[in-house]
């Protein structure tokens, strides 16, 4: 079978409770983000570029564990990064909530962890695009650029999901497409 259609699988059993959707929410650029999606069955899909190439990652939360499936040339690397992605390095050692708001937040969201997503450039591009415009404008611009310049996600990803392009591809985007996306020259140059 072709590596893009064969899934690698793993199961991670975190030491602390983890809420996949809440932990990964900061990575998602709106409901139309072509690189992240929550499916009707609750599975969280993430499309990313790894050092080994593109990968599609599907995370399913189960009681006490997270099942992960990955496709594409970067599948193995994406699977090995799941614990860090879901906050495995978080610890409650030394944590003492004193302020009432912090106490309440910790009580209400015990599975919220700090994600360590890696892919600094992959996170930096949408952050730059989001500067000095409304969130809606930024999300639309990012989605448009990914639809046009991102690769189709490997494996059985939901329709329309795309791999965020690596840095060399971003450099080749012509100024008129940045303009069509609604990204001004200053943000374009920064990316």
XYZ file of N, CA and C in Angstrom:
573
model
N 0.818 -1.193 0.000
C 0.000 0.000 0.000
C 0.863 1.258 0.000
N 0.382 2.297 -0.583
C 1.094 3.569 -0.651
C 1.186 4.187 0.747
N 2.372 4.751 1.158
C 2.526 5.296 2.500
C 1.540 6.416 2.828
N 1.030 7.111 1.819
C 0.087 8.202 2.089
C -1.275 7.661 2.501
N -1.568 6.389 2.171
C -2.875 5.832 2.515
C -2.808 4.820 3.648
N -1.609 4.441 4.078
C -1.442 3.515 5.182
C -1.272 4.297 6.472
N -2.087 3.986 7.450
C -2.023 4.708 8.725
C -1.029 4.053 9.678
N -0.256 4.895 10.341
C 0.511 4.457 11.497
C -0.350 4.804 12.701
N -0.308 3.989 13.744
C -1.175 4.214 14.891
C -0.412 4.105 16.199
N -0.897 4.860 17.191
C -0.351 4.764 18.540
C -1.431 5.182 19.533
N -1.196 4.843 20.782
C -2.084 5.262 21.865
C -1.209 5.884 22.935
N -1.604 7.061 23.402
C -0.865 7.755 24.460
C -1.743 7.815 25.703
N -1.175 7.440 26.827
C -1.871 7.487 28.110
C -1.214 8.563 28.972
N -1.806 9.752 29.004
C -1.189 10.864 29.748
C -1.233 10.653 31.251
N -0.268 11.244 31.940
C -0.217 11.170 33.402
C -1.266 12.088 34.032
N -1.549 13.190 33.378
C -2.567 14.139 33.835
C -3.732 14.112 32.852
N -4.919 14.504 33.285
C -6.032 14.587 32.336
C -5.690 15.554 31.201
N -6.145 15.242 30.011
C -5.916 16.136 28.866
C -7.213 16.271 28.079
N -7.524 17.501 27.732
C -8.673 17.803 26.882
C -8.085 18.189 25.520
N -8.174 17.269 24.558
C -7.541 17.462 23.252
C -8.029 18.743 22.582
N -9.324 18.920 22.495
C -9.879 20.074 21.780
C -9.455 21.396 22.421
N -9.542 21.499 23.734
C -9.163 22.757 24.409
C -7.659 23.009 24.328
N -6.881 21.960 24.453
C -5.427 22.116 24.417
C -4.961 22.583 23.044
N -5.582 22.084 21.976
C -5.156 22.421 20.623
C -5.886 23.620 20.036
N -6.897 24.124 20.718
C -7.681 25.265 20.215
C -6.822 26.470 19.821
N -5.760 26.818 20.565
C -4.961 27.979 20.160
C -4.251 27.817 18.808
N -4.118 26.600 18.326
C -3.461 26.365 17.037
C -4.416 26.560 15.863
N -5.710 26.522 16.128
C -6.724 26.561 15.077
C -7.018 27.999 14.689
N -7.006 28.268 13.391
C -7.268 29.609 12.861
C -8.697 29.682 12.333
N -9.664 29.585 13.228
C -11.077 29.695 12.861
C -11.655 28.395 12.338
N -12.978 28.398 12.142
C -13.684 27.196 11.686
C -13.262 26.755 10.292
N -12.808 27.669 9.471
C -12.422 27.327 8.104
C -10.948 27.021 7.934
N -10.219 26.829 9.023
C -8.783 26.545 8.945
C -8.569 25.244 8.175
N -7.897 25.299 7.019
C -7.700 24.093 6.216
C -6.697 23.107 6.811
N -6.015 23.489 7.889
C -5.019 22.588 8.470
C -5.460 21.986 9.808
N -6.634 22.372 10.304
C -7.169 21.816 11.553
C -8.680 21.666 11.430
N -9.195 20.596 11.966
C -10.640 20.400 11.905
C -11.075 19.431 12.993
N -12.224 19.707 13.580
C -12.862 18.746 14.472
C -13.999 18.111 13.689
N -13.956 16.796 13.573
C -14.948 16.054 12.796
C -16.220 15.850 13.622
N -17.336 15.536 12.959
C -18.586 15.283 13.677
C -18.470 14.177 14.734
N -17.555 13.214 14.520
C -17.378 12.143 15.509
C -16.488 12.563 16.680
N -16.031 13.832 16.686
C -15.202 14.346 17.776
C -13.708 14.212 17.538
N -13.306 13.529 16.479
C -11.876 13.383 16.182
C -11.296 14.740 15.794
N -10.070 14.990 16.230
C -9.373 16.230 15.902
C -8.352 15.912 14.819
N -8.452 16.605 13.684
C -7.536 16.415 12.555
C -6.555 17.575 12.501
N -5.284 17.257 12.317
C -4.229 18.277 12.206
C -3.350 17.903 11.020
N -3.143 18.862 10.138
C -2.261 18.662 8.994
C -1.036 19.531 9.246
N 0.131 18.946 9.128
C 1.348 19.677 9.472
C 2.486 19.288 8.544
N 3.515 20.103 8.550
C 4.728 19.821 7.796
C 5.799 19.446 8.808
N 6.379 18.269 8.675
C 7.434 17.829 9.581
C 8.770 17.850 8.835
N 9.841 17.570 9.540
C 11.161 17.495 8.905
C 11.211 16.369 7.871
N 10.301 15.399 7.988
C 10.258 14.280 7.038
C 9.238 14.496 5.926
N 8.520 15.612 5.961
C 7.499 15.895 4.954
C 6.135 16.068 5.592
N 5.097 16.155 4.768
C 3.757 16.412 5.287
C 3.189 15.220 6.049
N 2.289 15.536 6.986
C 1.625 14.487 7.772
C 0.210 14.915 8.100
N -0.663 13.945 8.093
C -2.030 14.111 8.568
C -2.117 13.359 9.880
N -2.636 14.017 10.897
C -2.746 13.428 12.228
C -4.202 13.459 12.658
N -4.719 12.325 13.111
C -6.087 12.226 13.614
C -6.006 11.787 15.068
N -6.553 12.601 15.959
C -6.534 12.315 17.394
C -7.949 12.051 17.877
N -8.109 10.969 18.611
C -9.404 10.614 19.165
C -9.255 10.465 20.671
N -10.013 11.259 21.398
C -9.963 11.223 22.860
C -10.804 10.065 23.367
N -10.208 9.265 24.235
C -10.931 8.184 24.893
C -10.648 8.298 26.384
N -11.390 7.602 27.209
C -11.201 7.674 28.651
C -9.771 7.279 29.017
N -9.030 8.244 29.530
C -7.670 7.982 29.992
C -6.616 7.837 28.920
N -6.970 8.022 27.664
C -5.976 7.878 26.608
C -6.387 8.643 25.360
N -5.403 8.824 24.487
C -5.639 9.467 23.200
C -5.118 8.520 22.126
N -6.008 8.135 21.212
C -5.610 7.296 20.082
C -5.179 8.223 18.955
N -4.078 7.882 18.309
C -3.546 8.716 17.225
C -3.310 7.861 15.992
N -3.666 8.437 14.859
C -3.384 7.828 13.561
C -2.701 8.896 12.730
N -1.754 8.476 11.896
C -1.046 9.441 11.056
C -0.758 8.830 9.693
N -0.749 9.718 8.696
C -0.501 9.341 7.307
C 0.531 10.289 6.712
N 1.189 9.848 5.664
C 2.113 10.688 4.925
C 3.557 10.449 5.296
N 4.483 11.082 4.566
C 5.910 10.903 4.827
C 6.321 11.313 6.245
N 5.616 12.255 6.844
C 5.944 12.714 8.200
C 5.136 12.030 9.284
N 4.448 10.935 8.957
C 3.556 10.269 9.911
C 4.260 9.820 11.180
N 5.414 9.186 11.033
C 6.127 8.681 12.214
C 6.530 9.824 13.145
N 7.039 10.887 12.570
C 7.450 12.052 13.374
C 6.231 12.708 14.035
N 5.117 12.803 13.302
C 3.901 13.400 13.868
C 3.399 12.574 15.050
N 3.437 11.254 14.930
C 3.006 10.394 16.041
C 3.916 10.538 17.247
N 5.206 10.606 17.018
C 6.135 10.720 18.151
C 5.985 12.064 18.874
N 5.422 13.066 18.194
C 5.247 14.392 18.797
C 3.924 14.545 19.547
N 3.041 13.551 19.484
C 1.721 13.670 20.118
C 1.804 14.017 21.604
N 2.626 13.348 22.414
C 2.664 13.718 23.834
C 3.011 15.196 24.063
N 4.023 15.704 23.379
C 4.369 17.126 23.528
C 3.261 18.025 23.001
N 2.660 17.636 21.875
C 1.568 18.407 21.292
C 0.426 18.564 22.304
N 0.203 17.533 23.115
C -0.897 17.539 24.073
C -0.465 17.848 25.499
N 0.704 18.444 25.660
C 1.109 18.964 26.964
C 1.710 17.972 27.932
N 2.371 16.939 27.443
C 2.964 15.933 28.324
C 4.001 16.507 29.274
N 4.583 17.630 28.917
C 5.605 18.217 29.786
C 5.012 19.080 30.900
N 3.691 19.268 30.872
C 3.039 19.987 31.971
C 3.144 19.159 33.245
N 3.254 19.840 34.353
C 3.276 19.175 35.650
C 2.553 20.069 36.654
N 1.963 19.457 37.641
C 1.306 20.239 38.697
C 2.251 20.467 39.873
N 3.448 19.925 39.784
C 4.444 20.101 40.834
C 4.765 21.587 41.005
N 4.588 22.076 42.195
C 4.865 23.480 42.485
C 3.729 24.423 42.108
N 2.673 23.902 41.475
C 1.541 24.743 41.084
C 0.609 24.923 42.273
N 0.344 26.167 42.594
C -0.595 26.474 43.677
C -1.432 27.673 43.240
N -2.662 27.394 42.863
C -3.560 28.466 42.441
C -4.014 29.244 43.669
N -3.755 30.547 43.668
C -4.141 31.387 44.802
C -5.231 32.376 44.432
N -5.117 32.961 43.275
C -6.112 33.951 42.854
C -7.424 33.223 42.543
N -8.568 33.770 42.978
C -9.858 33.100 42.767
C -10.153 32.765 41.299
N -9.776 33.641 40.366
C -10.017 33.354 38.945
C -9.192 32.155 38.472
N -7.963 32.073 38.945
C -7.097 30.961 38.571
C -7.595 29.667 39.201
N -8.027 29.727 40.447
C -8.581 28.548 41.127
C -9.787 28.029 40.349
N -10.688 28.941 39.959
C -11.897 28.562 39.220
C -11.558 28.011 37.831
N -10.637 28.638 37.129
C -10.241 28.165 35.796
C -9.632 26.770 35.879
N -8.795 26.554 36.871
C -8.156 25.246 37.035
C -9.207 24.176 37.379
N -10.176 24.543 38.184
C -11.242 23.608 38.551
C -12.113 23.263 37.337
N -12.459 24.263 36.541
C -13.362 24.066 35.403
C -12.698 23.400 34.202
N -11.384 23.527 34.075
C -10.675 23.003 32.894
C -9.469 22.149 33.311
N -9.703 21.059 34.006
C -8.565 20.264 34.500
C -7.728 19.630 33.388
N -8.284 19.481 32.183
C -7.550 18.851 31.090
C -6.874 19.814 30.137
N -6.926 21.112 30.452
C -6.272 22.100 29.594
C -4.769 22.050 29.821
N -4.030 21.793 28.774
C -2.571 21.699 28.834
C -1.950 22.705 27.879
N -0.672 22.943 28.043
C 0.071 23.835 27.154
C 0.694 22.990 26.047
N 0.249 23.249 24.831
C 0.728 22.491 23.678
C 2.136 22.921 23.306
N 2.904 21.954 22.923
C 4.237 22.200 22.368
C 4.204 21.664 20.941
N 3.760 22.540 20.037
C 3.474 22.108 18.671
C 4.709 22.002 17.787
N 5.794 22.681 18.146
C 6.930 22.700 17.232
C 6.555 23.522 16.006
N 7.253 23.323 14.928
C 6.916 24.015 13.689
C 6.764 25.512 13.881
N 7.796 26.166 14.356
C 7.731 27.592 14.660
C 7.263 28.395 13.450
N 7.829 28.136 12.291
C 7.440 28.891 11.106
C 5.967 28.668 10.783
N 5.510 27.423 10.944
C 4.115 27.085 10.681
C 3.165 27.873 11.592
N 3.592 28.185 12.796
C 2.777 28.974 13.724
C 2.970 30.476 13.490
N 4.141 30.842 13.037
C 4.469 32.251 12.840
C 3.703 32.877 11.671
N 3.551 32.163 10.571
C 2.884 32.723 9.386
C 1.481 33.222 9.708
N 0.598 32.396 10.277
C -0.736 32.931 10.564
C -0.708 34.048 11.600
N 0.233 34.003 12.538
C 0.336 35.081 13.530
C 0.686 36.409 12.860
N 1.558 36.379 11.879
C 1.911 37.599 11.138
C 0.708 38.086 10.320
N 0.031 37.160 9.663
C -1.131 37.529 8.851
C -2.224 38.156 9.720
N -2.299 37.773 10.978
C -3.336 38.271 11.895
C -3.085 39.682 12.419
N -1.950 40.248 12.120
C -1.623 41.564 12.656
C -2.390 42.672 11.938
N -2.937 43.597 12.707
C -3.556 44.839 12.223
C -4.758 44.642 11.298
N -5.428 43.501 11.403
C -6.670 43.262 10.665
C -7.626 42.535 11.605
N -8.882 42.450 11.211
C -9.832 41.702 12.032
C -9.514 40.214 11.955
N -9.965 39.486 12.959
C -9.761 38.041 12.968
C -10.374 37.374 11.758
N -11.554 37.831 11.364
C -12.239 37.255 10.203
C -11.406 37.438 8.935
N -10.868 38.652 8.736
C -10.036 38.923 7.557
C -8.787 38.042 7.554
N -8.162 37.911 8.718
C -6.943 37.110 8.817
C -7.224 35.640 8.536
N -8.291 35.102 9.114
C -8.634 33.691 8.897
C -8.943 33.426 7.424
N -9.671 34.347 6.788
C -9.982 34.177 5.366
C -8.717 34.226 4.511
N -7.812 35.139 4.832
C -6.560 35.258 4.065
C -5.723 33.993 4.205
N -5.579 33.511 5.422
C -4.786 32.307 5.672
C -5.407 31.105 4.950
N -6.724 30.951 5.055
C -7.402 29.832 4.396
C -7.239 29.915 2.878
N -7.333 31.118 2.320
C -7.194 31.294 0.873
C -5.787 30.896 0.421
N -4.779 31.354 1.156
C -3.398 31.041 0.788
C -3.108 29.544 0.910
N -3.634 28.897 1.958
C -3.430 27.456 2.091
C -4.157 26.684 0.998
N -5.354 27.127 0.653
C -6.106 26.448 -0.408
C -5.351 26.528 -1.731
N -4.682 27.638 -1.949
C -3.989 27.846 -3.224
C -2.568 27.263 -3.232
N -1.849 27.359 -2.105
C -0.426 26.982 -2.084
C -0.089 25.792 -1.195
N -1.023 25.347 -0.391
C -0.778 24.166 0.432
C -1.036 22.904 -0.364
N -0.325 21.851 -0.019
C -0.546 20.549 -0.672
C -1.813 19.916 -0.113
N -2.387 19.019 -0.895
C -3.501 18.217 -0.405
C -2.975 17.368 0.755
N -3.767 17.250 1.794
C -3.358 16.475 2.965
C -3.211 15.000 2.610
N -2.145 14.352 3.101
C -2.005 12.919 2.836
C -3.040 12.112 3.621
N -3.378 10.949 3.095
C -4.307 10.065 3.792
C -5.757 10.486 3.624
N -6.615 9.959 4.487
C -8.060 10.185 4.353
C -8.565 11.417 5.108
N -7.853 12.493 5.042
C -8.261 13.716 5.751
C -9.596 14.209 5.214
N -10.366 14.915 6.045
C -11.619 15.500 5.554
C -11.369 16.395 4.334
N -12.376 16.492 3.494
C -12.282 17.275 2.260
C -11.825 18.703 2.540
N -10.938 19.195 1.680
C -10.485 20.579 1.762
C -9.319 20.823 2.697
N -8.857 19.810 3.401
C -7.729 20.023 4.320
C -6.436 20.107 3.515
N -5.560 21.011 3.948
C -4.316 21.284 3.227
C -3.136 21.314 4.190
N -1.967 20.995 3.652
C -0.714 21.064 4.404
C -0.203 22.497 4.336
N 0.062 23.145 5.484
C 0.660 24.478 5.423
C 1.997 24.394 4.685
N 2.231 25.283 3.733
C 3.464 25.199 2.948
C 4.718 25.448 3.795
N 5.823 24.842 3.409
C 7.094 25.147 4.077
C 7.597 26.526 3.626
N 8.569 27.048 4.322
C 9.090 28.395 4.056
C 9.442 28.642 2.585
N 10.117 27.720 1.900
C 10.457 28.009 0.497
C 9.233 28.294 -0.385
N 8.115 27.651 -0.101
C 6.905 27.882 -0.892
C 6.334 29.268 -0.588
N 6.313 29.662 0.675
C 5.800 30.995 1.027
C 6.578 32.079 0.279
N 7.891 31.870 0.100
C 8.721 32.865 -0.591
C 8.367 33.005 -2.067
N 7.745 31.976 -2.645
C 7.434 32.018 -4.072
C 6.054 32.610 -4.385
N 5.276 32.906 -3.366
C 3.924 33.429 -3.606
C 4.042 34.840 -4.189
N 3.467 35.063 -5.367
C 3.586 36.386 -5.994
C 2.770 37.439 -5.237
N 3.204 38.678 -5.363
C 2.568 39.779 -4.636
C 1.081 39.887 -4.950
N 0.684 39.597 -6.199
C -0.733 39.731 -6.544
C -1.607 38.709 -5.819
N -1.053 37.526 -5.477
C -1.847 36.570 -4.711
C -1.934 36.965 -3.234
N -0.884 37.573 -2.718
C -0.987 38.120 -1.360
C -2.094 39.178 -1.338
N -2.109 40.013 -2.381
C -3.129 41.065 -2.485
C -4.526 40.446 -2.585
N -4.687 39.431 -3.432
C -5.986 38.741 -3.566
C -6.441 38.155 -2.228
N -5.482 37.696 -1.444
C -5.817 37.121 -0.140
C -6.162 38.199 0.889
N -5.816 39.446 0.573
C -6.095 40.526 1.516
C -4.954 40.807 2.472
N -3.752 40.385 2.103
C -2.571 40.613 2.943
C -1.775 41.760 2.345
N -1.574 42.797 3.142
C -0.865 43.978 2.654
C 0.636 43.700 2.491
N 1.346 44.573 1.742
C 2.774 44.332 1.473
C 3.632 44.221 2.726
N 3.295 44.943 3.766
C 4.119 44.875 4.986
C 4.060 43.496 5.626
N 2.875 42.951 5.765
C 2.749 41.595 6.333
C 3.332 40.563 5.380
N 3.154 40.761 4.088
C 3.721 39.855 3.088
C 5.240 39.800 3.255
N 5.881 40.956 3.333
C 7.347 40.995 3.479
C 7.798 40.356 4.790
N 7.017 40.548 5.850
C 7.382 39.960 7.137
C 7.359 38.449 7.058
N 6.333 37.891 6.413
C 6.295 36.429 6.233
C 7.487 36.001 5.392
